[in-house]
Amino acid sequence: MVFCIFGASVFSQIRTVEGGYKNPNKNNITSKRMDSLNNGELEVILDGKTKYTDYKIISHRKDTTIVDTTLTLQKHYRFNFLRKDDFELLAFHNQGQTFNSLAYDFSKNSIIPDIGFTAKQFNYIGIEDVKYYQVPTPTTEIMYRTGLEQGQVVDAVFTANFSKRLNVALAYKGLRSLGAYRRSLSSTGNFRLSFHYETPESQYSIRGHAVNQDFLNQESGGLTEVSMQYFLNDDPTFSNDRGRLDVNFNDAESLFESKRLYFEHDFKILSSKDSLGDKDFSNLKIGHAFTRDSKFFTFSQTTPSDLIDVNRITGSVNNRTNYLLYDNQLFLDFNSKYVLGKFRVKTTYKTYTYGYESLQNNTVSMTRNQLRGNAVSFGANWNGRIKNFYINASTSITPGKARLAGNDFYAEALYKKDSLLKVKARLKINNRLPNFNFQLLQSNYNKYNWETNMAIVGTRVIGGEIDTKWGSASLDITNINNHAYFDENGLPSQYDGPVNYLKAKVSKEFKFGKFALDNTLMYQNVANGSSVLRVPDFVTRNTFYYADNWFKGDPIYVQIGATFKYFSKYNANAFNPLLGEFTLQNDSEIGYPMLDLFFNGRVKRTRIYFKADNVSSFFLKKNYLSAPNYPYRDFVIRFGLVWNWFI
C-alpha cells in the first residue's frame, strides 16, 4: 500500500514499526517497536494478497522499516523541510535557510575531512540518508508544506518493483520560499534515484543511487544596526511589514551544489544451509563499493561590502570552491552462526581534489590554489547478537601523514528485553584533520585567504541511552583535543586545551485519557573550552495535546495541542554568509521561549497539518533571534499534508 520515510536515524539492527492497527479500517492506533532480528511481525492484511509488512524501506545499513501511515506526535515534530526532529536546532526565519545549533552530536564525525561550509549542509542528503525499497505494488508518498510569504516545499517519492528482485525509486524534494525579510529567498532541490537488484538465490546483488542537490540562498547579512533597533523596540511602522527593514547586503547570494554517484555490489562465493535447507547457515561474499562525490560552494556579490572586509580586490565577488572525492572499497563479508554475527573486512583507496580553478586574489601571498592527494585505509565491521544483546562495531585507519590520515572507531552494545527495557551504550574515537575550508580558502576579500597547517582533531565520545515504559534518557560525554572553530574575526583557529562537553536528555509522556503531555528536557555543560564551544545550559520542549477519533465510524483521527519550547541564554554563534559557517561572537546573548499551536488530522492514509508558529510573539518581548542580527520568524500559520497511495 503506502509508506512513510523516516527522517530520524535508526539504530543498527533496530526496526521501528509505528502503526499496529486494531482494525485496518479504523484509526485507533497503537505504537510498537520491534527488533529486525525478531521473528514477530505485524500481520495486517490489506487486500487479501498484501499486508503492511510487505512494503519495506531499507536503510544504507540494511535496517528495515515497514509501512507506516499513522499520525503520531513524533511525526508532527518531523514535519519540516528537513523531515527530521529539530529539537536541537534553532531555525532561521525562512525555511530553506540555515540553522543555529542548540546542541552538538560529535558521534557522527566522518573519518576524512569534508569540503566544509557546514552551515549550508543541514539539508544535505548523504549516503546513509538514501533509502531503498521493496514493495509489491507501485507506491507513492507526497509531502507538501506552505512557504513563508510566497512558495512551498514538496517532497515526492515514487517506487516500484519491476520484479521481486528489482526495485527502482525516484524522489525529489523541492523548496522555494521568499521569506518575510529582504534578501531571504531560499530555493533548494534534492533529486534521488536509487535501485537494488539481486539474482535468484541471491548469488549476486547490487544497489546504488545518484543524488543531485543544490541549495540557493540570497544572503542579507542580517539587519542593519538601525533596523535591528526598530525590530527590538517593536516599532509599529515595521511590525506588519518586515520587508521595509534594511539589511546589510542587497546583492549577495550563496549556492551549494552536490552530485554523487554510489553503488555497492557483492558476489556470494561460499554458502551453506541449515538442516532445514531454507536459509543460509553461513556464507562468504566478496564485494566492491564505489563513490564519486563532487561538491561546490559559490559566494557571489555584485558590490563588495566593507562589513566583510575593507581590504579587497575591486569589482564583483564570485568565489567558487570545488571538491571532488573518489572512493573505491573492496570488502569480504562473512557470517556464520558459530562466530556470532556478520563480519566485514575492507580496504579503501581514496583520491581527492579541493580548491579553485585559479588564484582568486593576486594581492595576497597565496601560491597554491588546490589541494590534492590520495590514501589507502583499512577497516572492519562486526554486527552480532548474543541472546538479548546486540553488538555493532566498526573501525577504520588511514596510515601516513597525508591530509586524509586518521582513524575512526565506533562501537555500540544494545540490550533489549521485550518492549519493557532497552539499554544502549556507545563509544566513538575519531582522529582526523579539520574540514578543507579550514586548511585552504581564497576570496576577493583579503582577510579570507589562508593556507594553514592544522593539527589533527581528536574526539572521544562515550554515551548511552535507556528506554523504558517510564520514560527515556540519554547521556553523552565528549572530549575534544585541538577543537577547530572560526573565531570572532571569521578566521580558522584551534583550541590549545581539551574541550569537555556533557549532554544529558530525558523524555517522558504522561497520558490522561484523551489528553497527553509530552516532555523533553536537555541539560548541557562545557567544563573546559566554554569559550569556543557554546551551548545553552537548558533546552526544554513540552507539548500538551488532545487526541481522539471523531465522528461515527472513526473516519478521522485528530491531534490538537500546543508546544512550548525554551532555551536559556547563551552567546549563540554568528552566521558568516561568505564562509558558509557559524563563527564565535561575544556581543549578543540569545535565549527565549516559543509557543506554537497545532491541529493535525488523519483521514485514511492522508495526514493534514495546521500549525501557528511563534504565537508567543504577540505577548513577549521582540528579542527572538536565530543569530545576531537575524530575527526568528514572527507569528505565521502554516499548512501541509503527507499523502500516501498505491497503484
GROMACS .gro file of N, CA and C in nm, residues 135-193:
model
  177
  135VAL      N    1   0.862  -0.327  -0.250
  135VAL     CA    2   0.717  -0.308  -0.244
  135VAL      C    3   0.649  -0.399  -0.345
  136PRO      N    4   0.537  -0.460  -0.308
  136PRO     CA    5   0.466  -0.549  -0.402
  136PRO      C    6   0.389  -0.473  -0.510
  137THR      N    7   0.353  -0.347  -0.484
  137THR     CA    8   0.282  -0.266  -0.584
  137THR      C    9   0.346  -0.128  -0.588
  138PRO      N   10   0.333  -0.055  -0.699
  138PRO     CA   11   0.389   0.081  -0.705
  138PRO      C   12   0.336   0.168  -0.590
  139THR      N   13   0.426   0.242  -0.530
  139THR     CA   14   0.396   0.313  -0.406
  139THR      C   15   0.444   0.457  -0.416
  140THR      N   16   0.366   0.548  -0.361
  140THR     CA   17   0.397   0.690  -0.372
  140THR      C   18   0.372   0.760  -0.239
  141GLU      N   19   0.457   0.858  -0.211
  141GLU     CA   20   0.434   0.949  -0.099
  141GLU      C   21   0.462   1.091  -0.145
  142ILE      N   22   0.373   1.183  -0.107
  142ILE     CA   23   0.394   1.325  -0.136
  142ILE      C   24   0.378   1.404  -0.006
  143MET      N   25   0.478   1.484   0.024
  143MET     CA   26   0.471   1.576   0.137
  143MET      C   27   0.467   1.717   0.082
  144TYR      N   28   0.374   1.798   0.133
  144TYR     CA   29   0.360   1.938   0.089
  144TYR      C   30   0.350   2.027   0.212
  145ARG      N   31   0.416   2.144   0.204
  145ARG     CA   32   0.404   2.241   0.312
  145ARG      C   33   0.418   2.381   0.255
  146THR      N   34   0.336   2.473   0.304
  146THR     CA   35   0.342   2.610   0.255
  146THR      C   36   0.472   2.677   0.298
  147GLY      N   37   0.514   2.775   0.218
  147GLY     CA   38   0.634   2.851   0.249
  147GLY      C   39   0.602   2.975   0.329
  148LEU      N   40   0.698   3.068   0.333
  148LEU     CA   41   0.680   3.193   0.406
  148LEU      C   42   0.668   3.306   0.304
  149GLU      N   43   0.557   3.381   0.313
  149GLU     CA   44   0.522   3.485   0.216
  149GLU      C   45   0.482   3.421   0.083
  150GLN      N   46   0.575   3.369   0.007
  150GLN     CA   47   0.545   3.302  -0.119
  150GLN      C   48   0.629   3.175  -0.129
  151GLY      N   49   0.567   3.069  -0.180
  151GLY     CA   50   0.643   2.946  -0.203
  151GLY      C   51   0.592   2.829  -0.122
  152GLN      N   52   0.658   2.716  -0.138
  152GLN     CA   53   0.621   2.592  -0.073
  152GLN      C   54   0.736   2.492  -0.083
  153VAL      N   55   0.721   2.382  -0.011
  153VAL     CA   56   0.814   2.271  -0.021
  153VAL      C   57   0.734   2.146  -0.054
  154VAL      N   58   0.786   2.068  -0.149
  154VAL     CA   59   0.723   1.941  -0.189
  154VAL      C   60   0.831   1.834  -0.189
  155ASP      N   61   0.801   1.723  -0.124
  155ASP     CA   62   0.892   1.607  -0.124
  155ASP      C   63   0.812   1.488  -0.175
  156ALA      N   64   0.844   1.442  -0.297
  156ALA     CA   65   0.767   1.335  -0.361
  156ALA      C   66   0.857   1.214  -0.385
  157VAL      N   67   0.804   1.096  -0.357
  157VAL     CA   68   0.877   0.970  -0.376
  157VAL      C   69   0.787   0.873  -0.452
  158PHE      N   70   0.842   0.810  -0.554
  158PHE     CA   71   0.772   0.703  -0.625
  158PHE      C   72   0.865   0.584  -0.635
  159THR      N   73   0.815   0.466  -0.600
  159THR     CA   74   0.896   0.346  -0.607
  159THR      C   75   0.812   0.229  -0.656
  160ALA      N   76   0.878   0.139  -0.729
  160ALA     CA   77   0.808   0.022  -0.783
  160ALA      C   78   0.907  -0.092  -0.800
  161ASN      N   79   0.860  -0.212  -0.780
  161ASN     CA   80   0.937  -0.332  -0.809
  161ASN      C   81   0.901  -0.382  -0.948
  162PHE      N   82   0.999  -0.385  -1.037
  162PHE     CA   83   0.976  -0.440  -1.170
  162PHE      C   84   0.972  -0.593  -1.167
  163SER      N   85   1.033  -0.648  -1.065
  163SER     CA   86   1.020  -0.790  -1.033
  163SER      C   87   1.042  -0.801  -0.884
  164LYS      N   88   1.031  -0.921  -0.832
  164LYS     CA   89   1.050  -0.938  -0.688
  164LYS      C   90   1.192  -0.901  -0.646
  165ARG      N   91   1.287  -0.906  -0.742
  165ARG     CA   92   1.428  -0.885  -0.709
  165ARG      C   93   1.481  -0.750  -0.756
  166LEU      N   94   1.400  -0.669  -0.826
  166LEU     CA   95   1.448  -0.541  -0.879
  166LEU      C   96   1.353  -0.429  -0.838
  167ASN      N   97   1.408  -0.330  -0.769
  167ASN     CA   98   1.330  -0.214  -0.728
  167ASN      C   99   1.400  -0.087  -0.775
  168VAL      N  100   1.321   0.012  -0.817
  168VAL     CA  101   1.372   0.143  -0.855
  168VAL      C  102   1.287   0.248  -0.785
  169ALA      N  103   1.352   0.352  -0.733
  169ALA     CA  104   1.282   0.460  -0.665
  169ALA      C  105   1.329   0.594  -0.718
  170LEU      N  106   1.235   0.685  -0.740
  170LEU     CA  107   1.264   0.822  -0.781
  170LEU      C  108   1.208   0.915  -0.675
  171ALA      N  109   1.287   1.017  -0.638
  171ALA     CA  110   1.242   1.111  -0.535
  171ALA      C  111   1.296   1.249  -0.566
  172TYR      N  112   1.216   1.349  -0.532
  172TYR     CA  113   1.262   1.488  -0.549
  172TYR      C  114   1.200   1.574  -0.439
  173LYS      N  115   1.285   1.648  -0.372
  173LYS     CA  116   1.239   1.746  -0.273
  173LYS      C  117   1.276   1.884  -0.323
  174GLY      N  118   1.176   1.964  -0.350
  174GLY     CA  119   1.198   2.099  -0.400
  174GLY      C  120   1.138   2.202  -0.306
  175LEU      N  121   1.211   2.311  -0.285
  175LEU     CA  122   1.166   2.416  -0.195
  175LEU      C  123   1.192   2.552  -0.258
  176ARG      N  124   1.095   2.639  -0.246
  176ARG     CA  125   1.115   2.779  -0.282
  176ARG      C  126   1.030   2.863  -0.189
  177SER      N  127   1.093   2.957  -0.119
  177SER     CA  128   1.023   3.038  -0.021
  177SER      C  129   1.085   3.177  -0.020
  178LEU      N  130   1.001   3.279  -0.032
  178LEU     CA  131   1.051   3.416  -0.045
  178LEU      C  132   1.103   3.471   0.086
  179GLY      N  133   1.035   3.443   0.196
  179GLY     CA  134   1.075   3.497   0.325
  179GLY      C  135   1.013   3.632   0.352
  180ALA      N  136   1.012   3.670   0.481
  180ALA     CA  137   0.948   3.795   0.521
  180ALA      C  138   1.042   3.914   0.515
  181TYR      N  139   1.171   3.891   0.523
  181TYR     CA  140   1.269   3.999   0.521
  181TYR      C  141   1.333   4.009   0.383
  182ARG      N  142   1.395   4.121   0.357
  182ARG     CA  143   1.462   4.141   0.229
  182ARG      C  144   1.575   4.040   0.211
  183ARG      N  145   1.599   4.004   0.089
  183ARG     CA  146   1.712   3.917   0.052
  183ARG      C  147   1.716   3.790   0.137
  184SER      N  148   1.602   3.724   0.150
  184SER     CA  149   1.599   3.598   0.226
  184SER      C  150   1.538   3.484   0.146
  185LEU      N  151   1.536   3.497   0.012
  185LEU     CA  152   1.482   3.391  -0.073
  185LEU      C  153   1.564   3.263  -0.058
  186SER      N  154   1.493   3.150  -0.049
  186SER     CA  155   1.554   3.018  -0.047
  186SER      C  156   1.499   2.936  -0.162
  187SER      N  157   1.586   2.865  -0.232
  187SER     CA  158   1.544   2.776  -0.341
  187SER      C  159   1.635   2.655  -0.340
  188THR      N  160   1.580   2.538  -0.309
  188THR     CA  161   1.662   2.418  -0.296
  188THR      C  162   1.600   2.303  -0.372
  189GLY      N  163   1.682   2.205  -0.406
  189GLY     CA  164   1.636   2.084  -0.474
  189GLY      C  165   1.720   1.964  -0.436
  190ASN      N  166   1.655   1.853  -0.408
  190ASN     CA  167   1.724   1.726  -0.378
  190ASN      C  168   1.664   1.617  -0.467
  191PHE      N  169   1.737   1.574  -0.569
  191PHE     CA  170   1.690   1.466  -0.656
  191PHE      C  171   1.761   1.337  -0.617
  192ARG      N  172   1.683   1.228  -0.605
  192ARG     CA  173   1.741   1.097  -0.571
  192ARG      C  174   1.686   0.990  -0.664
  193LEU      N  175   1.774   0.907  -0.712
  193LEU     CA  176   1.739   0.786  -0.787
  193LEU      C  177   1.812   0.670  -0.721
   0.00000   0.00000   0.00000
